[in-house]
Amino acid sequence: MKIKKVNTTDQDFNRMVQILDNTLSSFNSGIQSTEKNEYHVFNSISDLTDIFVAYNLGQAIGCVATKTYSEDVLEMKRLFVDPIARGAGIATKLINKLESQAYSNGYKKIIVETGKNNNEAIRLYTKMKYQLIDNYPPYDGLSNSICMSKYL
C-alpha cells in the first residue's frame, strides 16, 4: 500500500469522496432531511488543506484530509476506506499519516466529528486514542453528531 499527498482536484480523491457521500447518504437514511442538508455544507472539499489518498496496486482505496480549525487545531475530514479494502489497517495508516503531517506543521490537536450511529468510526477513533469531547461548532447544535479529539 502507498499513500500519496494530493490536492482537491485529484480525480482519485474526488471519486473516493463521491463514494463516501453515497455511503453516508444511505447510512444516514434515518436522519431528517433538514439535518442531512445541514451536514452537506460541512463537507465541502474547497477548504481542505492536506489530502491523502491510499493506493493498492495502483487503485485508490481510501482517503483522508484536514481542514484548519484554529491556529493550532486541525479537523480531520473525509476519512473513507473502500468497503472491499477494509480490515487491513488502511484507515489507521491514513490517520497516522495525517497526524504525522499535522505534528510536523506545528499543530497541537486534531478534532473530528462523526455520526452517533457510526460505530465503526467511533471504535477506530477510540483505538487511535481520540477522546469524546463536547460538540464543537458547527456541530454543537446537531443531535446526531459526536465529536472527538486527540492531542499530538
mmCIF file of C-alpha atoms in Angstrom:
data_model
loop_
_atom_site.group_PDB
_atom_site.id
_atom_site.type_symbol
_atom_site.label_atom_id
_atom_site.label_comp_id
_atom_site.label_asym_id
_atom_site.label_seq_id
_atom_site.Cartn_x
_atom_site.Cartn_y
_atom_site.Cartn_z
ATOM 1 C CA MET A 1 0.000 0.000 0.000
ATOM 2 C CA LYS A 2 1.153 3.524 -0.845
ATOM 3 C CA ILE A 3 -0.152 6.855 0.485
ATOM 4 C CA LYS A 4 0.107 9.865 -1.794
ATOM 5 C CA LYS A 5 -0.458 13.528 -0.948
ATOM 6 C CA VAL A 6 -2.837 15.138 -3.473
ATOM 7 C CA ASN A 7 -4.955 18.265 -3.871
ATOM 8 C CA THR A 8 -8.686 18.926 -4.136
ATOM 9 C CA THR A 9 -8.701 18.493 -7.913
ATOM 10 C CA ASP A 10 -7.259 14.973 -7.803
ATOM 11 C CA GLN A 11 -9.572 12.574 -9.671
ATOM 12 C CA ASP A 12 -8.963 9.649 -7.303
ATOM 13 C CA PHE A 13 -9.721 11.780 -4.246
ATOM 14 C CA ASN A 14 -12.898 13.140 -5.829
ATOM 15 C CA ARG A 15 -14.024 9.623 -6.763
ATOM 16 C CA MET A 16 -13.425 8.444 -3.185
ATOM 17 C CA VAL A 17 -15.392 11.430 -1.830
ATOM 18 C CA GLN A 18 -18.295 10.626 -4.168
ATOM 19 C CA ILE A 19 -18.379 7.031 -2.900
ATOM 20 C CA LEU A 20 -18.163 8.316 0.683
ATOM 21 C CA ASP A 21 -21.056 10.731 0.142
ATOM 22 C CA ASN A 22 -23.197 7.955 -1.375
ATOM 23 C CA THR A 23 -22.306 5.661 1.525
ATOM 24 C CA LEU A 24 -23.166 8.306 4.118
ATOM 25 C CA SER A 25 -26.422 9.118 2.370
ATOM 26 C CA SER A 26 -27.634 5.529 2.680
ATOM 27 C CA PHE A 27 -26.028 5.046 6.105
ATOM 28 C CA ASN A 28 -27.859 8.091 7.490
ATOM 29 C CA SER A 29 -31.210 7.385 5.873
ATOM 30 C CA GLY A 30 -32.969 7.721 9.241
ATOM 31 C CA ILE A 31 -31.846 11.314 9.749
ATOM 32 C CA GLN A 32 -34.378 14.003 8.927
ATOM 33 C CA SER A 33 -33.737 15.673 5.583
ATOM 34 C CA THR A 34 -33.267 19.100 7.182
ATOM 35 C CA GLU A 35 -30.396 17.810 9.309
ATOM 36 C CA LYS A 36 -28.900 15.969 6.308
ATOM 37 C CA ASN A 37 -28.828 19.265 4.424
ATOM 38 C CA GLU A 38 -27.009 20.896 7.341
ATOM 39 C CA TYR A 39 -24.302 18.222 7.218
ATOM 40 C CA HIS A 40 -23.829 18.633 3.482
ATOM 41 C CA VAL A 41 -22.449 22.171 3.851
ATOM 42 C CA PHE A 42 -19.800 20.924 6.304
ATOM 43 C CA ASN A 43 -18.375 18.502 3.744
ATOM 44 C CA SER A 44 -17.128 20.910 1.090
ATOM 45 C CA ILE A 45 -13.704 19.965 -0.204
ATOM 46 C CA SER A 46 -12.781 23.516 -1.236
ATOM 47 C CA ASP A 47 -11.339 24.434 2.168
ATOM 48 C CA LEU A 48 -9.361 21.243 2.780
ATOM 49 C CA THR A 49 -5.649 21.503 3.436
ATOM 50 C CA ASP A 50 -3.609 18.287 3.440
ATOM 51 C CA ILE A 51 -5.250 15.478 1.468
ATOM 52 C CA PHE A 52 -4.008 11.893 1.324
ATOM 53 C CA VAL A 53 -5.119 9.021 -0.888
ATOM 54 C CA ALA A 54 -4.189 5.385 -0.196
ATOM 55 C CA TYR A 55 -3.452 3.115 -3.149
ATOM 56 C CA ASN A 56 -3.174 -0.627 -3.518
ATOM 57 C CA LEU A 57 -1.848 -1.934 -6.830
ATOM 58 C CA GLY A 58 -2.477 1.471 -8.395
ATOM 59 C CA GLN A 59 -6.126 1.611 -7.286
ATOM 60 C CA ALA A 60 -7.344 4.319 -4.889
ATOM 61 C CA ILE A 61 -8.774 2.555 -1.845
ATOM 62 C CA GLY A 62 -9.032 5.280 0.783
ATOM 63 C CA CYS A 63 -8.648 8.935 1.643
ATOM 64 C CA VAL A 64 -8.437 11.449 4.459
ATOM 65 C CA ALA A 65 -7.996 15.214 4.628
ATOM 66 C CA THR A 66 -7.631 18.064 7.072
ATOM 67 C CA LYS A 67 -9.246 21.434 7.466
ATOM 68 C CA THR A 68 -7.760 24.216 9.566
ATOM 69 C CA TYR A 69 -9.993 24.779 12.587
ATOM 70 C CA SER A 70 -7.856 27.243 14.523
ATOM 71 C CA GLU A 71 -4.224 28.302 14.775
ATOM 72 C CA ASP A 72 -3.086 25.037 16.361
ATOM 73 C CA VAL A 73 -6.055 22.703 15.705
ATOM 74 C CA LEU A 74 -6.889 20.709 12.580
ATOM 75 C CA GLU A 75 -10.174 18.995 11.838
ATOM 76 C CA MET A 76 -9.989 15.550 10.248
ATOM 77 C CA LYS A 77 -12.334 15.337 7.276
ATOM 78 C CA ARG A 78 -13.443 12.847 4.643
ATOM 79 C CA LEU A 79 -11.875 9.697 6.117
ATOM 80 C CA PHE A 80 -13.002 6.807 3.961
ATOM 81 C CA VAL A 81 -11.812 3.337 3.012
ATOM 82 C CA ASP A 82 -13.495 1.430 0.210
ATOM 83 C CA PRO A 83 -15.532 -1.414 1.766
ATOM 84 C CA ILE A 84 -13.648 -4.020 -0.303
ATOM 85 C CA ALA A 85 -10.361 -2.879 1.292
ATOM 86 C CA ARG A 86 -11.491 -2.638 4.923
ATOM 87 C CA GLY A 87 -9.925 -4.673 7.697
ATOM 88 C CA ALA A 88 -6.335 -4.218 6.501
ATOM 89 C CA GLY A 89 -5.438 -1.230 8.689
ATOM 90 C CA ILE A 90 -5.716 1.322 5.888
ATOM 91 C CA ALA A 91 -7.724 3.847 7.917
ATOM 92 C CA THR A 92 -5.170 3.578 10.727
ATOM 93 C CA LYS A 93 -2.326 4.226 8.281
ATOM 94 C CA LEU A 94 -4.146 7.210 6.777
ATOM 95 C CA ILE A 95 -4.766 8.706 10.224
ATOM 96 C CA ASN A 96 -1.134 8.105 11.220
ATOM 97 C CA LYS A 97 -0.009 9.918 8.064
ATOM 98 C CA LEU A 98 -2.383 12.800 8.762
ATOM 99 C CA GLU A 99 -1.243 13.077 12.391
ATOM 100 C CA SER A 100 2.428 12.991 11.411
ATOM 101 C CA GLN A 101 1.906 15.757 8.850
ATOM 102 C CA ALA A 102 -0.099 17.829 11.344
ATOM 103 C CA TYR A 103 2.589 17.463 14.018
ATOM 104 C CA SER A 104 5.311 18.421 11.508
ATOM 105 C CA ASN A 105 3.294 21.517 10.633
ATOM 106 C CA GLY A 106 3.120 22.581 14.291
ATOM 107 C CA TYR A 107 -0.456 21.649 15.099
ATOM 108 C CA LYS A 108 -1.221 20.568 18.666
ATOM 109 C CA LYS A 109 -4.571 18.830 18.331
ATOM 110 C CA ILE A 110 -6.858 17.083 15.849
ATOM 111 C CA ILE A 111 -10.628 17.116 16.176
ATOM 112 C CA VAL A 112 -13.152 15.004 14.316
ATOM 113 C CA GLU A 113 -16.920 14.704 14.042
ATOM 114 C CA THR A 114 -18.859 11.567 13.190
ATOM 115 C CA GLY A 115 -22.412 10.325 13.436
ATOM 116 C CA LYS A 116 -23.658 8.802 16.690
ATOM 117 C CA ASN A 117 -24.640 5.671 14.770
ATOM 118 C CA ASN A 118 -21.251 5.255 13.031
ATOM 119 C CA ASN A 119 -19.929 2.623 15.435
ATOM 120 C CA GLU A 120 -17.021 1.595 13.189
ATOM 121 C CA ALA A 121 -15.648 5.140 13.106
ATOM 122 C CA ILE A 122 -16.120 5.596 16.856
ATOM 123 C CA ARG A 123 -14.251 2.333 17.543
ATOM 124 C CA LEU A 124 -11.431 3.354 15.195
ATOM 125 C CA TYR A 125 -11.012 6.813 16.735
ATOM 126 C CA THR A 126 -11.134 5.359 20.245
ATOM 127 C CA LYS A 127 -8.486 2.774 19.302
ATOM 128 C CA MET A 128 -6.341 5.633 17.984
ATOM 129 C CA LYS A 129 -6.611 7.440 21.374
ATOM 130 C CA TYR A 130 -9.217 10.039 20.397
ATOM 131 C CA GLN A 131 -11.454 11.053 23.294
ATOM 132 C CA LEU A 132 -15.055 12.222 23.354
ATOM 133 C CA ILE A 133 -15.462 15.981 23.692
ATOM 134 C CA ASP A 134 -18.380 18.387 23.641
ATOM 135 C CA ASN A 135 -19.570 19.014 20.114
ATOM 136 C CA TYR A 136 -17.655 21.921 18.632
ATOM 137 C CA PRO A 137 -19.099 24.465 16.197
ATOM 138 C CA PRO A 138 -20.651 23.940 13.704
ATOM 139 C CA TYR A 139 -21.782 20.576 15.127
ATOM 140 C CA ASP A 140 -22.707 21.876 18.581
ATOM 141 C CA GLY A 141 -26.419 22.026 17.787
ATOM 142 C CA LEU A 142 -26.699 18.756 15.869
ATOM 143 C CA SER A 143 -28.099 15.853 17.864
ATOM 144 C CA ASN A 144 -26.776 13.152 15.534
ATOM 145 C CA SER A 145 -23.122 14.222 15.892
ATOM 146 C CA ILE A 146 -20.431 13.238 18.324
ATOM 147 C CA CYS A 147 -17.027 14.862 18.414
ATOM 148 C CA MET A 148 -13.644 13.559 19.476
ATOM 149 C CA SER A 149 -10.137 14.964 19.794
ATOM 150 C CA LYS A 150 -6.539 13.926 20.228
ATOM 151 C CA TYR A 151 -3.532 15.926 21.347
ATOM 152 C CA LEU A 152 -0.483 15.300 19.193
#
